[in-house]
CSV table of C-alpha atoms in Angstrom, one decimal:
chain,number,residue,atom,x,y,z
A,1,UNK,CA,83.9,119.4,124.2
A,2,UNK,CA,84.4,120.6,121.0
A,3,UNK,CA,85.2,118.7,117.1
A,4,UNK,CA,86.5,120.6,114.6
A,5,UNK,CA,87.0,118.8,110.9
A,6,UNK,CA,89.9,119.6,109.8
A,7,UNK,CA,90.2,117.0,106.6
A,8,UNK,CA,87.9,114.8,104.6
A,9,UNK,CA,85.6,117.5,104.8
A,10,UNK,CA,83.3,117.5,101.7
A,11,UNK,CA,86.1,115.4,100.0
A,12,UNK,CA,87.6,111.8,100.2
A,13,UNK,CA,91.0,112.2,101.3
A,14,UNK,CA,93.0,114.4,104.1
A,15,UNK,CA,91.1,112.7,107.1
A,16,UNK,CA,91.8,114.7,110.1
A,17,UNK,CA,89.6,115.4,113.1
A,18,UNK,CA,90.4,117.4,116.4
A,19,UNK,CA,88.6,116.5,119.4
A,20,UNK,CA,89.1,119.1,122.9
A,21,UNK,CA,88.0,118.0,126.3
A,22,UNK,CA,88.7,120.4,128.6
A,23,UNK,CA,92.9,120.9,128.3
A,24,UNK,CA,93.1,117.7,126.2
A,25,UNK,CA,93.7,117.6,122.3
A,26,UNK,CA,93.0,114.3,120.3
A,27,UNK,CA,93.6,114.0,116.7
A,28,UNK,CA,91.8,111.2,115.0
A,29,UNK,CA,93.7,110.5,111.7
A,30,UNK,CA,96.1,112.6,110.0
A,31,UNK,CA,96.1,112.0,106.4
A,32,UNK,CA,97.6,113.5,103.6
A,33,UNK,CA,95.2,115.4,101.1
A,34,UNK,CA,95.2,114.2,97.7
A,35,UNK,CA,92.3,116.1,96.6
A,36,UNK,CA,94.3,119.7,96.8
A,37,UNK,CA,95.8,121.0,93.3
A,38,UNK,CA,99.4,122.3,94.0
A,39,UNK,CA,98.1,125.8,93.4
A,40,UNK,CA,95.6,125.2,96.4
A,41,UNK,CA,98.1,123.4,98.4
A,42,UNK,CA,100.4,126.1,98.0
A,43,UNK,CA,97.9,128.7,99.2
A,44,UNK,CA,96.9,126.8,102.0
A,45,UNK,CA,100.5,126.4,103.2
A,46,UNK,CA,101.4,130.3,102.8
A,47,UNK,CA,98.0,131.2,104.7
A,48,UNK,CA,98.8,128.7,107.2
A,49,UNK,CA,102.7,129.2,107.5
A,50,UNK,CA,102.4,125.4,108.4
A,51,UNK,CA,101.1,122.1,107.2
A,52,UNK,CA,98.8,122.2,109.9
A,53,UNK,CA,95.8,124.9,110.8
A,54,UNK,CA,96.6,124.4,114.5
A,55,UNK,CA,100.1,124.4,116.5
A,56,UNK,CA,100.9,120.6,116.5
A,57,UNK,CA,102.7,120.9,119.6
A,58,UNK,CA,99.3,121.4,121.8
A,59,UNK,CA,97.9,117.9,120.2
A,60,UNK,CA,98.2,115.6,123.3
A,61,UNK,CA,97.5,112.1,121.4
A,62,UNK,CA,96.7,110.9,117.9
A,63,UNK,CA,94.2,107.8,117.5
A,64,UNK,CA,95.0,106.3,113.9
A,65,UNK,CA,91.9,104.5,112.6
A,66,UNK,CA,94.3,102.2,109.9
A,67,UNK,CA,97.4,102.6,107.5
A,68,UNK,CA,96.4,103.9,104.5
A,69,UNK,CA,98.1,107.0,103.5
A,70,UNK,CA,95.3,109.6,103.5
A,71,UNK,CA,94.6,108.7,106.8
A,72,UNK,CA,98.4,108.3,108.2
A,73,UNK,CA,100.3,110.1,105.8
A,74,UNK,CA,100.5,113.5,107.6
A,75,UNK,CA,102.1,111.9,110.9
A,76,UNK,CA,105.8,112.3,110.5
A,77,UNK,CA,105.1,116.1,109.7
A,78,UNK,CA,103.2,116.3,113.2
A,79,UNK,CA,106.3,115.4,114.7
A,80,UNK,CA,108.4,117.9,112.4
A,81,UNK,CA,106.0,120.6,113.7
A,82,UNK,CA,106.6,120.1,117.5
A,83,UNK,CA,104.0,117.3,118.3
A,84,UNK,CA,105.3,115.1,121.6
A,85,UNK,CA,102.9,112.7,122.1
A,86,UNK,CA,101.6,109.1,121.0
A,87,UNK,CA,100.1,107.6,118.3
A,88,UNK,CA,97.6,104.9,119.3
A,89,UNK,CA,96.4,102.2,116.6
A,90,UNK,CA,96.2,98.7,116.5
A,91,UNK,CA,99.4,96.2,116.0
A,92,UNK,CA,98.9,95.3,111.9
A,93,UNK,CA,98.1,99.1,111.4
A,94,UNK,CA,101.5,99.8,113.0
A,95,UNK,CA,103.4,97.3,110.7
A,96,UNK,CA,101.5,98.2,107.5
A,97,UNK,CA,102.1,102.4,108.1
A,98,UNK,CA,105.6,101.8,108.5
A,99,UNK,CA,105.9,100.2,105.2
A,100,UNK,CA,103.7,103.4,103.8
A,101,UNK,CA,105.3,106.1,105.5
A,102,UNK,CA,108.9,104.6,104.5
A,103,UNK,CA,107.9,104.3,101.0
A,104,UNK,CA,106.4,107.9,101.0
A,105,UNK,CA,109.7,109.2,102.6
A,106,UNK,CA,111.5,107.5,99.9
A,107,UNK,CA,109.5,109.3,97.5
A,108,UNK,CA,109.9,112.4,98.8
A,109,UNK,CA,113.8,112.0,99.0
A,110,UNK,CA,113.9,111.0,95.1
A,111,UNK,CA,112.1,114.0,94.4
A,112,UNK,CA,114.3,116.3,96.9
A,113,UNK,CA,117.4,114.5,95.2
A,114,UNK,CA,116.0,115.7,91.7
A,115,UNK,CA,115.8,119.2,92.6
A,116,UNK,CA,119.6,119.5,94.1
A,117,UNK,CA,121.0,117.9,91.1
A,118,UNK,CA,119.5,120.6,88.7
A,119,UNK,CA,121.2,123.3,87.5
A,120,UNK,CA,122.9,126.2,90.1
A,121,UNK,CA,119.8,128.6,88.7
A,122,UNK,CA,117.2,125.7,89.0
A,123,UNK,CA,118.4,124.4,92.2
A,124,UNK,CA,118.1,127.9,93.9
A,125,UNK,CA,114.6,128.5,92.9
A,126,UNK,CA,113.4,124.7,93.3
A,127,UNK,CA,114.8,124.8,97.0
A,128,UNK,CA,112.6,127.7,97.9
A,129,UNK,CA,109.7,125.2,96.7
A,130,UNK,CA,110.3,122.3,98.5
A,131,UNK,CA,106.7,121.5,99.4
A,132,UNK,CA,105.8,121.9,103.0
A,133,UNK,CA,104.7,118.6,103.9
A,134,UNK,CA,107.8,116.4,102.2
A,135,UNK,CA,109.3,114.3,105.1
A,136,UNK,CA,112.4,112.0,105.0
A,137,UNK,CA,113.1,108.8,106.6
A,138,UNK,CA,114.3,110.3,110.1
A,139,UNK,CA,111.1,112.0,110.3
A,140,UNK,CA,109.2,108.5,110.0
A,141,UNK,CA,111.7,106.9,112.4
A,142,UNK,CA,110.8,109.2,115.3
A,143,UNK,CA,107.1,109.3,114.6
A,144,UNK,CA,107.0,105.0,114.6
A,145,UNK,CA,108.9,105.5,118.0
A,146,UNK,CA,106.2,106.9,119.6
A,147,UNK,CA,103.5,104.4,118.2
A,148,UNK,CA,101.5,102.4,120.8
A,149,UNK,CA,99.8,99.2,119.6
A,150,UNK,CA,96.6,98.3,121.2
A,151,UNK,CA,94.3,94.9,120.7
A,152,UNK,CA,90.8,95.0,119.4
A,153,UNK,CA,88.4,95.0,122.0
A,154,UNK,CA,90.6,96.5,124.8
A,155,UNK,CA,89.6,99.4,126.7
A,156,UNK,CA,92.5,102.0,127.0
A,157,UNK,CA,92.8,105.1,128.8
A,158,UNK,CA,94.5,108.2,127.1
A,159,UNK,CA,93.8,110.7,129.7
A,160,UNK,CA,92.1,110.7,133.2
A,161,UNK,CA,88.9,110.9,131.6
A,162,UNK,CA,89.3,109.7,128.2
A,163,UNK,CA,89.2,105.9,127.2
A,164,UNK,CA,89.1,104.2,123.7
A,165,UNK,CA,88.4,100.9,122.2
A,166,UNK,CA,89.0,99.4,118.8
A,167,UNK,CA,86.4,97.6,116.9
A,168,UNK,CA,87.5,95.9,113.7
A,169,UNK,CA,86.2,97.9,110.3
A,170,UNK,CA,87.0,95.4,107.9
A,171,UNK,CA,88.4,97.1,104.8
A,172,UNK,CA,92.0,96.5,105.4
A,173,UNK,CA,94.1,94.7,107.9
A,174,UNK,CA,94.2,96.2,111.5
A,175,UNK,CA,91.3,98.9,110.3
A,176,UNK,CA,89.3,100.2,113.5
A,177,UNK,CA,86.2,102.1,114.1
A,178,UNK,CA,87.2,104.0,117.0
A,179,UNK,CA,84.5,104.5,120.1
A,180,UNK,CA,85.7,106.9,122.7
A,181,UNK,CA,84.2,107.6,126.1
A,182,UNK,CA,85.0,111.1,127.3
A,183,UNK,CA,83.7,111.8,130.9
A,184,UNK,CA,83.0,115.7,131.4
A,185,UNK,CA,81.0,117.4,133.6
A,186,UNK,CA,79.6,114.2,135.4
A,187,UNK,CA,78.4,112.8,132.5
A,188,UNK,CA,79.5,110.2,129.9
A,189,UNK,CA,79.7,110.8,126.4
A,190,UNK,CA,80.2,108.4,123.6
A,191,UNK,CA,81.9,109.4,120.1
A,192,UNK,CA,82.3,106.9,117.3
A,193,UNK,CA,84.9,107.3,114.4
A,194,UNK,CA,84.0,105.0,111.7
A,195,UNK,CA,87.2,104.9,109.6
A,196,UNK,CA,86.8,103.3,106.4
A,197,UNK,CA,83.9,100.7,106.6
A,198,UNK,CA,84.7,97.5,104.7
A,199,UNK,CA,82.5,94.9,103.5
A,200,UNK,CA,80.9,91.7,104.4
A,201,UNK,CA,82.6,88.5,103.2
A,202,UNK,CA,85.6,90.4,101.7
A,203,UNK,CA,88.7,88.3,100.9
A,204,UNK,CA,91.0,87.6,104.2
A,205,UNK,CA,89.1,90.2,106.4
A,206,UNK,CA,86.6,89.7,108.9
A,207,UNK,CA,83.3,91.3,108.6
A,208,UNK,CA,82.6,95.1,110.2
A,209,UNK,CA,82.1,94.5,114.0
A,210,UNK,CA,79.0,96.1,115.4
A,211,UNK,CA,79.6,99.1,117.8
A,212,UNK,CA,78.1,100.1,120.7
A,213,UNK,CA,75.2,103.0,121.3
A,214,UNK,CA,76.7,106.1,121.1
A,215,UNK,CA,76.1,109.5,121.1
A,216,UNK,CA,77.5,110.9,118.1
A,217,UNK,CA,78.9,109.0,114.8
A,218,UNK,CA,81.5,110.1,112.5
A,219,UNK,CA,80.5,108.1,109.5
A,220,UNK,CA,82.7,107.8,106.2
A,221,UNK,CA,80.5,107.8,103.2
A,222,UNK,CA,82.9,107.0,100.0
A,223,UNK,CA,79.9,105.1,98.5
A,224,UNK,CA,77.1,107.0,100.0
A,225,UNK,CA,75.0,107.1,96.5
A,226,UNK,CA,76.2,104.0,95.1
A,227,UNK,CA,75.7,99.8,95.2
A,228,UNK,CA,78.6,97.2,94.2
A,229,UNK,CA,77.5,95.9,90.9
A,230,UNK,CA,79.1,92.8,91.0
A,231,UNK,CA,77.2,90.2,93.1
A,232,UNK,CA,79.4,87.1,92.5
A,233,UNK,CA,82.1,86.0,94.8
A,234,UNK,CA,85.4,87.6,93.7
A,235,UNK,CA,87.0,84.1,92.7
A,236,UNK,CA,84.2,83.7,90.2
A,237,UNK,CA,84.6,87.4,89.0
A,238,UNK,CA,88.4,86.8,88.4
A,239,UNK,CA,88.6,83.5,86.9
A,240,UNK,CA,85.7,84.4,84.4
A,241,UNK,CA,88.0,87.6,83.2
A,242,UNK,CA,91.0,85.1,83.1
A,243,UNK,CA,89.4,82.5,81.3
A,244,UNK,CA,87.9,85.1,78.7
A,245,UNK,CA,91.5,87.1,78.6
A,246,UNK,CA,94.1,85.0,78.8
A,247,UNK,CA,93.2,80.9,78.0
A,248,UNK,CA,90.0,81.5,75.3
A,249,UNK,CA,92.6,83.8,73.5
A,250,UNK,CA,96.5,84.0,74.4
A,251,UNK,CA,96.6,87.5,75.8
A,252,UNK,CA,97.6,89.3,79.0
A,253,UNK,CA,95.9,90.5,82.0
A,254,UNK,CA,97.2,94.0,83.7
A,255,UNK,CA,95.5,94.5,86.7
A,256,UNK,CA,96.3,97.9,88.2
A,257,UNK,CA,96.2,97.6,92.2
A,258,UNK,CA,97.0,99.3,95.4
A,259,UNK,CA,100.0,97.7,97.4
A,260,UNK,CA,98.3,97.4,100.5
A,261,UNK,CA,95.4,95.7,100.9
A,262,UNK,CA,94.1,95.1,97.6
A,263,UNK,CA,97.0,93.1,96.1
A,264,UNK,CA,96.8,90.7,99.0
A,265,UNK,CA,93.2,90.0,98.3
A,266,UNK,CA,94.0,89.4,94.6
A,267,UNK,CA,97.0,86.9,95.6
A,268,UNK,CA,94.7,85.1,97.8
A,269,UNK,CA,92.0,84.8,95.3
A,270,UNK,CA,94.5,83.7,92.6
A,271,UNK,CA,95.8,81.2,94.8
A,272,UNK,CA,92.5,80.0,95.5
A,273,UNK,CA,91.7,80.0,91.8
A,274,UNK,CA,94.4,78.0,90.9
A,275,UNK,CA,93.7,75.4,93.7
A,276,UNK,CA,90.2,75.2,93.1
A,277,UNK,CA,89.8,75.0,89.1
A,278,UNK,CA,91.7,73.3,86.4
A,279,UNK,CA,93.2,76.7,84.8
A,280,UNK,CA,96.3,76.1,82.4
A,281,UNK,CA,99.6,77.3,83.6
A,282,UNK,CA,99.9,81.1,83.5
A,283,UNK,CA,102.5,83.2,85.1
A,284,UNK,CA,101.4,85.6,87.5
A,285,UNK,CA,103.7,88.5,88.1
A,286,UNK,CA,103.3,90.7,91.4
A,287,UNK,CA,105.4,93.9,90.6
A,288,UNK,CA,105.5,96.3,93.7
A,289,UNK,CA,108.1,95.5,96.2
A,290,UNK,CA,105.5,97.5,98.8
A,291,UNK,CA,103.1,95.0,97.9
A,292,UNK,CA,105.7,92.0,98.9
A,293,UNK,CA,106.5,93.6,102.3
A,294,UNK,CA,102.6,94.2,102.8
A,295,UNK,CA,101.8,90.4,101.9
A,296,UNK,CA,104.5,89.2,104.6
A,297,UNK,CA,102.4,91.7,107.1
A,298,UNK,CA,99.4,89.8,106.3
A,299,UNK,CA,101.0,86.4,106.4
A,300,UNK,CA,102.4,87.4,109.8
A,301,UNK,CA,98.9,88.1,111.2
A,302,UNK,CA,97.0,85.4,110.0
A,303,UNK,CA,95.0,84.9,112.9
A,304,UNK,CA,93.7,88.1,112.5
A,305,UNK,CA,92.0,87.2,109.1
A,306,UNK,CA,88.7,85.5,108.5
A,307,UNK,CA,87.9,82.0,109.2
A,308,UNK,CA,87.9,81.1,105.6
A,309,UNK,CA,91.4,82.5,105.3
A,310,UNK,CA,92.6,80.7,108.5
A,311,UNK,CA,91.0,77.5,107.4
A,312,UNK,CA,93.1,78.1,103.7
A,313,UNK,CA,96.0,78.5,105.5
A,314,UNK,CA,95.7,75.5,107.9
A,315,UNK,CA,95.0,73.3,104.9
A,316,UNK,CA,97.8,74.5,102.5
A,317,UNK,CA,100.4,76.4,104.6
A,318,UNK,CA,100.6,79.8,102.6
A,319,UNK,CA,97.7,82.1,101.6
A,320,UNK,CA,99.7,84.1,99.0
A,321,UNK,CA,102.4,81.6,97.4
A,322,UNK,CA,101.5,79.6,94.5
A,323,UNK,CA,103.8,78.2,91.8
A,324,UNK,CA,103.3,80.2,89.1
A,325,UNK,CA,103.6,83.4,91.2
A,326,UNK,CA,106.7,85.7,90.9
A,327,UNK,CA,107.7,88.6,92.8
A,328,UNK,CA,109.3,91.6,90.6
A,329,UNK,CA,111.5,93.4,93.0
A,330,UNK,CA,114.0,95.4,90.9
A,331,UNK,CA,113.4,98.0,88.2
A,332,UNK,CA,115.1,96.1,85.5
A,333,UNK,CA,113.0,92.6,86.3
A,334,UNK,CA,109.9,94.8,86.2
A,335,UNK,CA,110.8,96.3,82.8
A,336,UNK,CA,111.8,92.8,81.5
A,337,UNK,CA,108.1,91.3,81.6
A,338,UNK,CA,107.4,93.2,78.7
A,339,UNK,CA,109.6,90.9,76.8
A,340,UNK,CA,107.4,87.7,78.1
A,341,UNK,CA,105.4,86.6,75.2
A,342,UNK,CA,103.2,84.0,77.1
A,343,UNK,CA,99.8,84.9,78.2
A,344,UNK,CA,100.1,86.1,81.8
A,345,UNK,CA,98.9,88.2,84.7
A,346,UNK,CA,100.6,91.1,86.2
A,347,UNK,CA,99.6,92.7,89.0
A,348,UNK,CA,101.2,96.2,89.7
A,349,UNK,CA,100.6,99.5,91.9
A,350,UNK,CA,99.1,102.1,91.6
A,351,UNK,CA,95.6,101.1,91.5
A,352,UNK,CA,94.5,104.5,89.9
A,353,UNK,CA,97.3,104.0,86.9
A,354,UNK,CA,98.7,107.4,88.5
A,355,UNK,CA,102.7,106.8,88.9
A,356,UNK,CA,104.3,103.5,90.0
A,357,UNK,CA,105.4,101.0,88.0
A,358,UNK,CA,101.9,99.8,86.6
A,359,UNK,CA,102.3,103.0,84.3
A,360,UNK,CA,104.9,101.1,82.2
A,361,UNK,CA,102.9,98.5,81.9
A,362,UNK,CA,100.0,100.0,81.0
A,363,UNK,CA,102.1,101.9,78.0
A,364,UNK,CA,103.9,98.8,76.7
A,365,UNK,CA,100.5,97.2,76.0
A,366,UNK,CA,97.9,99.7,75.6
A,367,UNK,CA,98.4,99.4,71.6
A,368,UNK,CA,98.0,95.5,72.0
A,369,UNK,CA,94.6,94.2,71.1
A,370,UNK,CA,95.3,91.2,72.9
A,371,UNK,CA,95.7,92.8,76.1
A,372,UNK,CA,93.2,93.7,78.5
A,373,UNK,CA,93.6,96.2,81.4
A,374,UNK,CA,91.4,95.2,84.3
A,375,UNK,CA,90.5,98.2,86.9
A,376,UNK,CA,89.3,96.7,90.2
A,377,UNK,CA,88.7,99.6,92.2
A,378,UNK,CA,88.0,103.7,92.6
A,379,UNK,CA,89.9,106.0,90.4
A,380,UNK,CA,89.8,109.8,91.0
A,381,UNK,CA,89.0,112.2,88.1
A,382,UNK,CA,91.8,113.0,86.0
A,383,UNK,CA,93.8,110.0,86.6
A,384,UNK,CA,95.0,107.6,83.9
A,385,UNK,CA,92.7,105.0,85.4
A,386,UNK,CA,89.8,107.5,85.6
A,387,UNK,CA,90.6,108.3,81.8
A,388,UNK,CA,90.7,104.6,80.8
A,389,UNK,CA,87.4,103.6,82.5
A,390,UNK,CA,85.8,106.7,80.7
A,391,UNK,CA,86.7,105.4,77.1
A,392,UNK,CA,89.1,107.9,76.1
A,393,UNK,CA,90.4,106.5,72.3
A,394,UNK,CA,93.8,108.0,73.0
A,395,UNK,CA,95.7,108.7,76.5
A,396,UNK,CA,99.0,110.4,77.4
A,397,UNK,CA,101.6,108.4,79.2
A,398,UNK,CA,105.4,110.0,79.8
A,399,UNK,CA,104.6,112.6,77.3
A,400,UNK,CA,103.6,110.4,74.7
A,401,UNK,CA,100.0,110.3,72.8
A,402,UNK,CA,99.2,106.7,72.7
A,403,UNK,CA,95.6,105.0,71.0
A,404,UNK,CA,94.1,102.6,73.2
A,405,UNK,CA,93.9,99.4,71.3
A,406,UNK,CA,93.8,97.2,74.7
A,407,UNK,CA,90.6,95.9,76.1
A,408,UNK,CA,89.5,97.8,79.0
A,409,UNK,CA,87.6,95.9,81.7
A,410,UNK,CA,86.1,96.5,85.5
A,411,UNK,CA,84.9,94.5,88.3
A,412,UNK,CA,84.2,96.0,91.9
A,413,UNK,CA,84.3,92.8,93.9
A,414,UNK,CA,87.9,94.1,95.3
A,415,UNK,CA,87.0,97.2,96.4
A,416,UNK,CA,87.3,97.3,99.9
A,417,UNK,CA,84.9,100.0,100.9
A,418,UNK,CA,81.0,99.4,101.8
A,419,UNK,CA,78.5,100.3,99.7
A,420,UNK,CA,75.4,102.3,100.4
A,421,UNK,CA,73.6,99.5,101.8
A,422,UNK,CA,76.7,98.5,104.5
A,423,UNK,CA,77.1,102.0,105.4
A,424,UNK,CA,73.4,102.1,106.4
A,425,UNK,CA,73.7,99.0,108.2
A,426,UNK,CA,76.4,100.5,109.8
A,427,UNK,CA,74.3,103.2,110.9
A,428,UNK,CA,71.3,101.7,111.7
A,429,UNK,CA,72.9,99.9,114.5
A,430,UNK,CA,72.5,102.9,116.5
A,431,UNK,CA,68.9,103.7,118.1
A,432,UNK,CA,67.6,107.3,116.5
A,433,UNK,CA,66.5,108.2,119.5
A,434,UNK,CA,69.7,108.2,121.8
A,435,UNK,CA,71.8,109.0,118.4
A,436,UNK,CA,72.6,112.9,119.1
A,437,UNK,CA,74.1,113.3,115.6
A,438,UNK,CA,75.9,112.2,112.7
A,439,UNK,CA,78.7,113.7,110.9
A,440,UNK,CA,79.1,112.6,107.0
A,441,UNK,CA,83.0,112.8,106.0
A,442,UNK,CA,85.3,111.1,103.6
A,443,UNK,CA,83.3,111.5,100.6
A,444,UNK,CA,82.3,113.5,97.3
A,445,UNK,CA,80.0,116.1,97.7
A,446,UNK,CA,77.4,114.5,95.7
A,447,UNK,CA,77.6,111.0,97.6
A,448,UNK,CA,77.4,112.8,100.8
A,449,UNK,CA,74.2,114.8,100.2
A,450,UNK,CA,72.5,111.9,98.7
A,451,UNK,CA,73.5,109.5,101.7
A,452,UNK,CA,72.3,112.3,103.6
A,453,UNK,CA,68.8,111.9,102.4
A,454,UNK,CA,68.7,108.5,102.7
A,455,UNK,CA,69.8,108.3,106.3
A,456,UNK,CA,67.0,110.7,106.9
A,457,UNK,CA,64.8,108.7,105.1
A,458,UNK,CA,65.5,105.9,107.7
A,459,UNK,CA,64.7,108.3,110.9
A,460,UNK,CA,67.8,109.9,111.6
A,461,UNK,CA,66.6,113.7,111.9
A,462,UNK,CA,70.2,115.2,112.9
A,463,UNK,CA,72.9,114.4,109.7
A,464,UNK,CA,75.4,117.2,109.3
A,465,UNK,CA,77.6,117.5,106.2
A,466,UNK,CA,80.7,119.8,107.7
A,467,UNK,CA,82.9,122.0,106.2
A,468,UNK,CA,86.2,122.2,106.5
A,469,UNK,CA,87.5,124.0,109.9
A,470,UNK,CA,84.0,123.8,111.3
A,471,UNK,CA,83.8,123.7,114.8
A,472,UNK,CA,81.0,121.6,116.9
A,473,UNK,CA,80.1,121.7,120.3
A,474,UNK,CA,79.0,118.2,121.7
């Protein structure tokens, strides 16, 4: 049995791992790689003549840990390049992946239309430069027709010698740790792919489930060398920020937030705050159609959420809707919020302030000393969110150089990733005498190196940090 690391190897995005046993090939995750710049992406495609470093038609089955695009975003391309099998995941992952892939296809279509609407000379040049990883809605629909939902805890056979079980990972609705049992040469081998590991006591989501003893563990390491700073509850942390920025002074609070997962945690927490605290009436604008659609998926799957959320639903009928919440669907409605002069809260994507409607809100308010931009999650180096967090005096938005007069704050209680302690807790379920190997993925190089040392301090000796393309015999 062979395991090859084709993505999220010494980097965060692009999760993609190929497990081969006899003549059966299983791809675990098939995510978009956001760590490559355009030059690196073009070079890789020219070398491979394909989005993939393998023949997609030879893959038999895809297992998907969760919906986030860095885990699911290349699935439509897999079908474009010849894959004819099924994608196995949980039912909520299917629902959320459908929204995210259609959103990505819409973005690709807009970019393709922009290329085709240029001058004849430019059009001819740009047509040759269409990225190989672009897909459109028909590619998404073809992929979704082949998704197979499987319940948590259900043993599901994907081949004569391979069965799988999904265990709840927290992190996102439907997210799973995947444990495979492979029968080879008269022996049973267990392999676990962690996916992204969530946190205990996170809004809405159940805590990550313990997995059984395995032989090999592929573990994410996003927060491998970090601990979460904020120790209070999300409601306490958010209420404190709102009071200081919108109540004590007549200001506005802008919260960049990812549409799927993070926004739902925010809306639920705001609903609790307005139920439990005597806050003055403040309008809350949720400015992301994708977030609105995702919120409906969460509401439909309320019985898969944690006990606190289910109880809140039973007591109050709705998890997310409250009197002062306004969903902004159209682009015109989004722009019109700039003319609303009362204190308010604006939640908009993307979470790293890189594209999306949130850019116009930041642009409109970055020079307002009564405005606060609250970062609630990780921002990759070079993104606008990263520049704000690093205290730059001026920033460039849409070609304009603007002074930063707004207040910039950060809380990490809404981060969906477990920190170093959470990751260690996940690993320490395993008996070091029985675990044959740990492979660290989905993290920055320094985070992986520091986490490798921490794991080894706890008695686990075989801890690998694979390079992209490295194959291991299991």
